[in-house]
Amino acid sequence: MNVVAWTLGFLRPYRRQTAAIVALSIVEVGLAALAPWPLKLIVDHVLIGLPFPDALTALTPSAIAGSAVALLIAVVLAGLLVQIAGEVVRMVHTQMQVHVAQRVVYTLRGALLSHLQALPLRHHLLTPTADSVYRLDADAHCVDDLIIGGVFPLLMAGLKLGVMFTVLLYVDLTLALLSLVVAPLLYVCLRFYSRTMVDRAERVKALESTLIERAFEILSSVAAVKSFARERHELGRFARSGDDSMRARLILTWQESLFSLAVTAITLAGTALVLVVGGTHVLEGTLTIGSLLVVIAYLAAVYDPLSAIAHSTGSLQQAVASARRVRGIFELTPETLDDPAGLDASGIAGHVRFDAVSFGYDEPRRVLDSISFEARLGEMVAVVGLTGAGKTTIANLIPRLFEPSAGRVLVDDVDVARYRLTSLREQIAVVPQQPVLFAGTIADNIRYGRLDASDADVEAAAKDAHVHNFVTRLPEGYQTHVGEGGRTFSGGERQRIGLARALLKAAPILILDEPTSAVDAISEGAIFDTLRRLRASHTTIVIAHRLSTIRDATRILVLDDGRLIAQGPHDDLIRTCALYRQMCARLSVGESLDEEVTVDQLLRATS
C-alpha cells in the first residue's frame, strides 16, 4: 500500500485534472444509474401496462401519454440519449485519464533518469546497464498501470457500488443485502492471491530484466561473438535465460487465471442468487419484472468492473512490482551535484595534490594504498605501472567519480569534497582510453566539451587534436553523422575526436588515459606537440604505457599493486627503480621483464 501511495504522489502536480476526472466519474456513475430505468418503464408501463409513476405522468405531454407507440418511442429515445451521454462522458473521462497518466509517466521517467545520472559511478559499475534501461522503459509504466488499471477503476467500482446499493435498497431490501454477499468472498480471495502474486511478479520482472541484459551484452559485443564464432553459444545462453523468464511468466499467468476464475465464479454465483430470489419475488407479486431487470443491470454495473479488475490483477501486481523497483532506485543516495554550501571551483589554477589517499571498491582489498604526490600548473605528470596497479583509479578520484576510502584529494589546496561537484567537474577535462561518441554529428561530439562553442572553436580544437584533416576528407565534413558509439570510425579517429572535445573544454586540469594508444606514430607526435604548446595553461596528468608519452613528462609516478613505489624524471627512474627499468626495457628494446638490460643501454635506447 505504501508503494501505491508513493505512486499516487506523482499526481500532485495534476490536482485540477484529477479533480475533473473525479467529477466526470460522478457524472458517469449518475448516468449509469439512470441507464436501466428506461428499460423498466418500457417493460412495466408500456408493454405490461402498469400505471406510469405520478412524477413522470406530470412531465409527459398528453399527446404522448395517450399513445402506447408514442410512449414507447419517447422512452426509447430518452434511454438512447442517456446511453449516448454516458458514452460521451466516458470518452472524455478516459481521454483525461490517459492524458494525466502519460504526463505522469513522462515526469517519472525524467525524474528517474535524473536520479540515475546523479548516482555515484560505483552504482553504474555494479549494476548492469540493461537493468537501468529496463527500469527506465518498462518499469516507469507502473504509474500508468496503477492509475489507469487499478486506482481509478477501483474508485469507480466503489462509487458505483455505493450508488447502486442505495438504489437497490429502494427497489428491494432483500436483493440489496444479497448483492453484498460476494464482498467478503472477494476480499478473502484477493488477500489470498495478492500475497504471492506480488513476489512472483517481482521475480518475473527481475528475470525479464536479466533477459534484456543478456541480449544487450550479445549485441554490444557482436564483433567478439562473430570473431570467435560463438553465435550458437550465445544463443544457448540467451535461450536458458529466456526459459527461466518464460517459466516464471507461465506460473504467474496460471495464478492470475485461477484468481480470475475464482472472482468470476463468485460474481456469477452472486448474480445467480439475486436472480433466483428476485424471480421468486416476481412470482409472488412483490417485485415487477422491470424492477428485477434494473436490479440485474445494477449488479452487472457493479460486478463488471470488479471482474475486470480481477482479470487484470496480474498486471496490477506487476505494476506494484515495477513501482517497488523504481522506488528502490529513488531510495539510493545520489551525489550532491550543486550543494549550496560547496565552494565554486571556477577560477582554480589546477594544482592537484594527493595526500595519503587510499581507495578500495570493497574491503579489505585496496586498489590504492596511501598515495601521495602533486601536479602543478604547467606540469605533465605521467602515471605508469602494470595492469591493475590503480592508474585509472587515480584519474577517477580527481573529478570525484569515486570517493577515497582514506586521505584527501586536493585541488588548489582545497579538499575536492568541499567543491560543488558540477563546478569542479567543469574545470576538469578527461580523455578516456576509449572515448564515447554520441548520436549526432562530428561537430556535435566535439562541441560536447563546451556546448556554446562556435564552429571556429570546434575546428581549432580539431586541428589541435590532429583530426581536422580526417574530417575534411569526409563528404559531409563536420556534419558527418556519427553512428552508434562511433563504430564506423577507427579507434584512433575516435580517440582524436575525444581529445578535441577535451581541448575545446579548455579546463585547467587535463586528464589523459592512454590518449594515443590507437593513434599512429605521426599523429601521436603532432598531438604531443600540441600538448607541449598548451602545457603552460593546464595541469596535465597522463596515464601512459608508451615511451614517447612517458619520456615527455615532467615527472613520472610508478605504481605497483596500488602503492607509489617511485616518482621522478625518466632518467632518474631508469637508474633508481627496477620496475620502471624493466618496463622501459620491454617498451624500448623488446626485452622481457625478467631479462637484465644495462642502465646505459636503456638511456641510449630511450633518449
Tab-separated table of N, CA and C in Angstrom, residues 282-351:
chain	number	residue	atom	x	y	z
A	282	VAL	N	-40.825	-11.802	-7.980
A	282	VAL	CA	-41.699	-11.500	-9.118
A	282	VAL	C	-42.884	-12.459	-9.145
A	283	LEU	N	-42.584	-13.755	-8.898
A	283	LEU	CA	-43.671	-14.751	-8.872
A	283	LEU	C	-44.648	-14.482	-7.745
A	284	GLU	N	-44.138	-13.943	-6.652
A	284	GLU	CA	-45.014	-13.633	-5.513
A	284	GLU	C	-45.752	-12.320	-5.698
A	285	GLY	N	-45.344	-11.539	-6.712
A	285	GLY	CA	-46.014	-10.277	-6.985
A	285	GLY	C	-45.505	-9.109	-6.191
A	286	THR	N	-44.404	-9.298	-5.454
A	286	THR	CA	-43.860	-8.190	-4.663
A	286	THR	C	-42.830	-7.374	-5.442
A	287	LEU	N	-42.491	-7.824	-6.648
A	287	LEU	CA	-41.498	-7.128	-7.466
A	287	LEU	C	-41.884	-7.261	-8.926
A	288	THR	N	-41.783	-6.170	-9.661
A	288	THR	CA	-42.115	-6.218	-11.087
A	288	THR	C	-40.927	-6.748	-11.899
A	289	ILE	N	-41.243	-7.200	-13.106
A	289	ILE	CA	-40.178	-7.687	-13.992
A	289	ILE	C	-39.195	-6.562	-14.315
A	290	GLY	N	-39.723	-5.377	-14.573
A	290	GLY	CA	-38.858	-4.239	-14.881
A	290	GLY	C	-37.917	-3.923	-13.740
A	291	SER	N	-38.419	-3.999	-12.494
A	291	SER	CA	-37.561	-3.734	-11.341
A	291	SER	C	-36.472	-4.791	-11.212
A	292	LEU	N	-36.808	-6.065	-11.522
A	292	LEU	CA	-35.803	-7.119	-11.491
A	292	LEU	C	-34.715	-6.867	-12.542
A	293	LEU	N	-35.147	-6.379	-13.719
A	293	LEU	CA	-34.172	-6.050	-14.756
A	293	LEU	C	-33.247	-4.918	-14.303
A	294	VAL	N	-33.805	-3.945	-13.584
A	294	VAL	CA	-32.979	-2.864	-13.046
A	294	VAL	C	-31.956	-3.412	-12.064
A	295	VAL	N	-32.407	-4.343	-11.190
A	295	VAL	CA	-31.505	-4.940	-10.212
A	295	VAL	C	-30.374	-5.690	-10.916
A	296	ILE	N	-30.714	-6.490	-11.935
A	296	ILE	CA	-29.693	-7.247	-12.666
A	296	ILE	C	-28.714	-6.296	-13.364
A	297	ALA	N	-29.230	-5.214	-13.957
A	297	ALA	CA	-28.362	-4.241	-14.623
A	297	ALA	C	-27.433	-3.582	-13.622
A	298	TYR	N	-27.961	-3.283	-12.434
A	298	TYR	CA	-27.118	-2.670	-11.412
A	298	TYR	C	-26.026	-3.627	-10.934
A	299	LEU	N	-26.406	-4.890	-10.784
A	299	LEU	CA	-25.408	-5.873	-10.381
A	299	LEU	C	-24.296	-5.970	-11.420
A	300	ALA	N	-24.681	-5.966	-12.682
A	300	ALA	CA	-23.676	-6.017	-13.752
A	300	ALA	C	-22.785	-4.789	-13.712
A	301	ALA	N	-23.399	-3.629	-13.436
A	301	ALA	CA	-22.637	-2.384	-13.389
A	301	ALA	C	-21.615	-2.404	-12.259
A	302	VAL	N	-21.929	-3.122	-11.165
A	302	VAL	CA	-21.003	-3.205	-10.034
A	302	VAL	C	-20.017	-4.354	-10.216
A	303	TYR	N	-20.532	-5.523	-10.626
A	303	TYR	CA	-19.681	-6.704	-10.720
A	303	TYR	C	-18.707	-6.643	-11.901
A	304	ASP	N	-19.133	-6.017	-12.999
A	304	ASP	CA	-18.270	-5.984	-14.188
A	304	ASP	C	-16.925	-5.315	-13.923
A	305	PRO	N	-16.907	-4.107	-13.317
A	305	PRO	CA	-15.591	-3.525	-13.027
A	305	PRO	C	-14.776	-4.354	-12.046
A	306	LEU	N	-15.461	-4.985	-11.059
A	306	LEU	CA	-14.736	-5.838	-10.130
A	306	LEU	C	-14.129	-7.035	-10.853
A	307	SER	N	-14.883	-7.622	-11.784
A	307	SER	CA	-14.366	-8.749	-12.556
A	307	SER	C	-13.217	-8.304	-13.465
A	308	ALA	N	-13.380	-7.115	-14.069
A	308	ALA	CA	-12.319	-6.607	-14.944
A	308	ALA	C	-11.034	-6.396	-14.154
A	309	ILE	N	-11.171	-5.864	-12.944
A	309	ILE	CA	-10.008	-5.670	-12.096
A	309	ILE	C	-9.398	-7.018	-11.730
A	310	ALA	N	-10.262	-8.004	-11.442
A	310	ALA	CA	-9.758	-9.337	-11.123
A	310	ALA	C	-8.999	-9.921	-12.304
A	311	HIS	N	-9.526	-9.731	-13.513
A	311	HIS	CA	-8.861	-10.255	-14.696
A	311	HIS	C	-7.513	-9.568	-14.936
A	312	SER	N	-7.412	-8.338	-14.511
A	312	SER	CA	-6.158	-7.602	-14.735
A	312	SER	C	-5.314	-7.503	-13.466
A	313	THR	N	-5.668	-8.318	-12.453
A	313	THR	CA	-4.922	-8.255	-11.201
A	313	THR	C	-3.454	-8.578	-11.420
A	314	GLY	N	-3.186	-9.522	-12.349
A	314	GLY	CA	-1.796	-9.860	-12.633
A	314	GLY	C	-1.004	-8.649	-13.072
A	315	SER	N	-1.584	-7.861	-13.986
A	315	SER	CA	-0.876	-6.666	-14.461
A	315	SER	C	-0.760	-5.635	-13.343
A	316	LEU	N	-1.768	-5.584	-12.456
A	316	LEU	CA	-1.689	-4.657	-11.330
A	316	LEU	C	-0.560	-5.061	-10.379
A	317	GLN	N	-0.448	-6.380	-10.132
A	317	GLN	CA	0.623	-6.844	-9.263
A	317	GLN	C	1.986	-6.573	-9.899
A	318	GLN	N	2.060	-6.728	-11.216
A	318	GLN	CA	3.305	-6.410	-11.909
A	318	GLN	C	3.607	-4.916	-11.815
A	319	ALA	N	2.536	-4.096	-11.862
A	319	ALA	CA	2.731	-2.654	-11.709
A	319	ALA	C	3.263	-2.329	-10.313
A	320	VAL	N	2.742	-3.040	-9.306
A	320	VAL	CA	3.249	-2.842	-7.942
A	320	VAL	C	4.715	-3.261	-7.867
A	321	ALA	N	5.038	-4.395	-8.525
A	321	ALA	CA	6.436	-4.849	-8.540
A	321	ALA	C	7.334	-3.825	-9.239
A	322	SER	N	6.845	-3.278	-10.350
A	322	SER	CA	7.615	-2.247	-11.055
A	322	SER	C	7.798	-1.014	-10.191
A	323	ALA	N	6.712	-0.634	-9.487
A	323	ALA	CA	6.803	0.535	-8.613
A	323	ALA	C	7.835	0.320	-7.516
A	324	ARG	N	7.895	-0.903	-6.994
A	324	ARG	CA	8.909	-1.210	-5.984
A	324	ARG	C	10.317	-1.048	-6.558
A	325	ARG	N	10.520	-1.535	-7.786
A	325	ARG	CA	11.843	-1.450	-8.406
A	325	ARG	C	12.229	0.007	-8.667
A	326	VAL	N	11.265	0.806	-9.143
A	326	VAL	CA	11.545	2.218	-9.402
A	326	VAL	C	11.812	2.954	-8.094
A	327	ARG	N	10.978	2.654	-7.095
A	327	ARG	CA	11.162	3.309	-5.802
A	327	ARG	C	12.509	2.938	-5.188
A	328	GLY	N	12.938	1.689	-5.437
A	328	GLY	CA	14.237	1.253	-4.946
A	328	GLY	C	15.375	2.103	-5.487
A	329	ILE	N	15.255	2.531	-6.750
A	329	ILE	CA	16.276	3.413	-7.338
A	329	ILE	C	16.263	4.765	-6.642
A	330	PHE	N	15.064	5.312	-6.414
A	330	PHE	CA	14.972	6.628	-5.774
A	330	PHE	C	15.474	6.598	-4.326
A	331	GLU	N	15.484	5.414	-3.711
A	331	GLU	CA	15.965	5.325	-2.328
A	331	GLU	C	17.486	5.305	-2.245
A	332	LEU	N	18.170	5.112	-3.392
A	332	LEU	CA	19.628	5.150	-3.399
A	332	LEU	C	20.101	6.597	-3.266
A	333	THR	N	21.141	6.798	-2.519
A	333	THR	CA	21.637	8.153	-2.250
A	333	THR	C	22.431	8.674	-3.445
A	334	PRO	N	22.001	9.786	-4.047
A	334	PRO	CA	22.725	10.335	-5.204
A	334	PRO	C	23.879	11.220	-4.766
A	335	GLU	N	24.698	11.565	-5.742
A	335	GLU	CA	25.713	12.584	-5.496
A	335	GLU	C	25.023	13.946	-5.359
A	336	THR	N	25.579	14.800	-4.524
A	336	THR	CA	25.059	16.160	-4.402
A	336	THR	C	25.807	17.037	-5.397
A	337	LEU	N	25.185	17.256	-6.558
A	337	LEU	CA	25.875	17.949	-7.638
A	337	LEU	C	26.090	19.428	-7.354
A	338	ASP	N	25.102	20.063	-6.759
A	338	ASP	CA	25.172	21.514	-6.564
A	338	ASP	C	24.825	21.880	-5.128
A	339	ASP	N	25.636	21.423	-4.205
A	339	ASP	CA	25.440	21.734	-2.799
A	339	ASP	C	25.642	23.239	-2.591
A	340	PRO	N	24.615	23.937	-2.105
A	340	PRO	CA	24.758	25.398	-1.901
A	340	PRO	C	25.908	25.753	-0.964
A	341	ALA	N	26.241	24.822	-0.069
A	341	ALA	CA	27.330	25.105	0.879
A	341	ALA	C	28.703	24.837	0.269
A	342	GLY	N	28.739	24.252	-0.921
A	342	GLY	CA	30.012	23.939	-1.554
A	342	GLY	C	30.682	25.165	-2.153
A	343	LEU	N	31.971	25.012	-2.415
A	343	LEU	CA	32.745	26.112	-2.996
A	343	LEU	C	32.644	26.088	-4.517
A	344	ASP	N	32.748	27.257	-5.113
A	344	ASP	CA	32.761	27.377	-6.565
A	344	ASP	C	34.186	27.128	-7.062
A	345	ALA	N	34.329	26.157	-7.974
A	345	ALA	CA	35.665	25.795	-8.462
A	345	ALA	C	36.113	26.617	-9.663
A	346	SER	N	35.237	27.456	-10.188
A	346	SER	CA	35.648	28.257	-11.343
A	346	SER	C	36.778	29.205	-10.937
A	347	GLY	N	37.772	29.314	-11.789
A	347	GLY	CA	38.904	30.173	-11.500
A	347	GLY	C	40.045	29.473	-10.803
A	348	ILE	N	39.954	28.163	-10.598
A	348	ILE	CA	41.059	27.458	-9.944
A	348	ILE	C	42.272	27.421	-10.870
A	349	ALA	N	43.455	27.320	-10.281
A	349	ALA	CA	44.684	27.225	-11.073
A	349	ALA	C	44.897	25.804	-11.580
A	350	GLY	N	44.496	24.808	-10.756
A	350	GLY	CA	44.632	23.429	-11.189
A	350	GLY	C	45.720	22.653	-10.500
A	351	HIS	N	46.199	23.137	-9.353
A	351	HIS	CA	47.221	22.424	-8.591
A	351	HIS	C	46.580	21.207	-7.920
